[in-house]
Amino acid sequence: MSMQGGSTPGRGLTLDEGPRMMEYICGECHFNQEVKPKDPVRCRECGYRILYKKRTRRLIVFDGR
């Protein structure tokens, strides 16, 4: 097995690579929108500047001690 091109074995491309987009909800008009890391924090519909992050659908378990 040769190591040409500087690639490491066991490491491949995943579908999640690239610009991450998060979903946010406008605090005024409740419009769902996706925001990239470099986009301004502003609603595209009404211009309101307070956006709320949507909750994840994954199960999150916290251990209370």
mmCIF file of C-alpha atoms in Angstrom:
data_model
loop_
_atom_site.group_PDB
_atom_site.id
_atom_site.type_symbol
_atom_site.label_atom_id
_atom_site.label_comp_id
_atom_site.label_asym_id
_atom_site.label_seq_id
_atom_site.Cartn_x
_atom_site.Cartn_y
_atom_site.Cartn_z
ATOM 1 C CA MET A 1 0.000 0.000 0.000
ATOM 2 C CA SER A 2 1.610 3.261 -1.072
ATOM 3 C CA MET A 3 1.074 6.659 0.517
ATOM 4 C CA GLN A 4 1.009 8.804 -2.609
ATOM 5 C CA GLY A 5 -0.593 12.209 -2.541
ATOM 6 C CA GLY A 6 -0.239 12.631 1.217
ATOM 7 C CA SER A 7 -3.481 10.858 2.031
ATOM 8 C CA THR A 8 -3.787 8.935 5.256
ATOM 9 C CA PRO A 9 -5.380 5.483 5.326
ATOM 10 C CA GLY A 10 -8.800 5.208 6.935
ATOM 11 C CA ARG A 11 -9.663 8.822 6.325
ATOM 12 C CA GLY A 12 -12.274 9.606 3.684
ATOM 13 C CA LEU A 13 -14.598 12.413 2.764
ATOM 14 C CA THR A 14 -17.864 12.649 4.607
ATOM 15 C CA LEU A 15 -21.093 14.263 3.556
ATOM 16 C CA ASP A 16 -20.959 16.760 6.428
ATOM 17 C CA GLU A 17 -17.897 18.600 5.128
ATOM 18 C CA GLY A 18 -18.392 22.081 3.729
ATOM 19 C CA PRO A 19 -20.122 25.176 5.091
ATOM 20 C CA ARG A 20 -22.296 24.317 8.047
ATOM 21 C CA MET A 21 -25.754 25.849 7.985
ATOM 22 C CA MET A 22 -27.785 26.163 11.163
ATOM 23 C CA GLU A 23 -31.549 26.591 11.298
ATOM 24 C CA TYR A 24 -32.884 29.581 13.196
ATOM 25 C CA ILE A 25 -36.361 30.965 13.918
ATOM 26 C CA CYS A 26 -37.085 34.696 13.820
ATOM 27 C CA GLY A 27 -38.259 36.133 17.146
ATOM 28 C CA GLU A 28 -40.749 38.481 15.470
ATOM 29 C CA CYS A 29 -42.357 36.730 12.466
ATOM 30 C CA HIS A 30 -41.353 33.095 13.334
ATOM 31 C CA PHE A 31 -39.849 32.531 9.862
ATOM 32 C CA ASN A 32 -37.567 29.448 9.628
ATOM 33 C CA GLN A 33 -34.263 30.203 7.916
ATOM 34 C CA GLU A 34 -30.795 28.741 7.514
ATOM 35 C CA VAL A 35 -27.805 30.899 8.427
ATOM 36 C CA LYS A 36 -24.209 30.280 7.370
ATOM 37 C CA PRO A 37 -21.336 31.255 9.699
ATOM 38 C CA LYS A 38 -20.510 34.460 7.757
ATOM 39 C CA ASP A 39 -24.119 35.582 7.141
ATOM 40 C CA PRO A 40 -25.486 38.571 9.088
ATOM 41 C CA VAL A 41 -27.770 37.755 12.030
ATOM 42 C CA ARG A 42 -30.940 39.232 10.584
ATOM 43 C CA CYS A 43 -34.306 37.834 9.445
ATOM 44 C CA ARG A 44 -34.676 37.737 5.673
ATOM 45 C CA GLU A 45 -38.422 38.416 5.857
ATOM 46 C CA CYS A 46 -38.858 41.232 8.384
ATOM 47 C CA GLY A 47 -35.289 42.346 9.239
ATOM 48 C CA TYR A 48 -35.589 41.510 12.953
ATOM 49 C CA ARG A 49 -32.194 40.932 14.600
ATOM 50 C CA ILE A 50 -33.091 38.316 17.226
ATOM 51 C CA LEU A 51 -32.963 34.728 15.951
ATOM 52 C CA TYR A 52 -33.508 31.609 18.054
ATOM 53 C CA LYS A 53 -31.628 28.389 17.352
ATOM 54 C CA LYS A 54 -33.800 25.330 16.699
ATOM 55 C CA ARG A 55 -33.498 22.424 19.093
ATOM 56 C CA THR A 56 -31.769 19.254 18.013
ATOM 57 C CA ARG A 57 -33.804 16.128 17.284
ATOM 58 C CA ARG A 58 -31.099 13.879 18.761
ATOM 59 C CA LEU A 59 -31.594 12.294 22.155
ATOM 60 C CA ILE A 60 -29.396 14.033 24.711
ATOM 61 C CA VAL A 61 -28.939 12.335 28.088
ATOM 62 C CA PHE A 62 -27.449 14.095 31.101
ATOM 63 C CA ASP A 63 -26.342 12.193 34.198
ATOM 64 C CA GLY A 64 -27.394 13.897 37.416
ATOM 65 C CA ARG A 65 -25.176 13.172 40.393
#
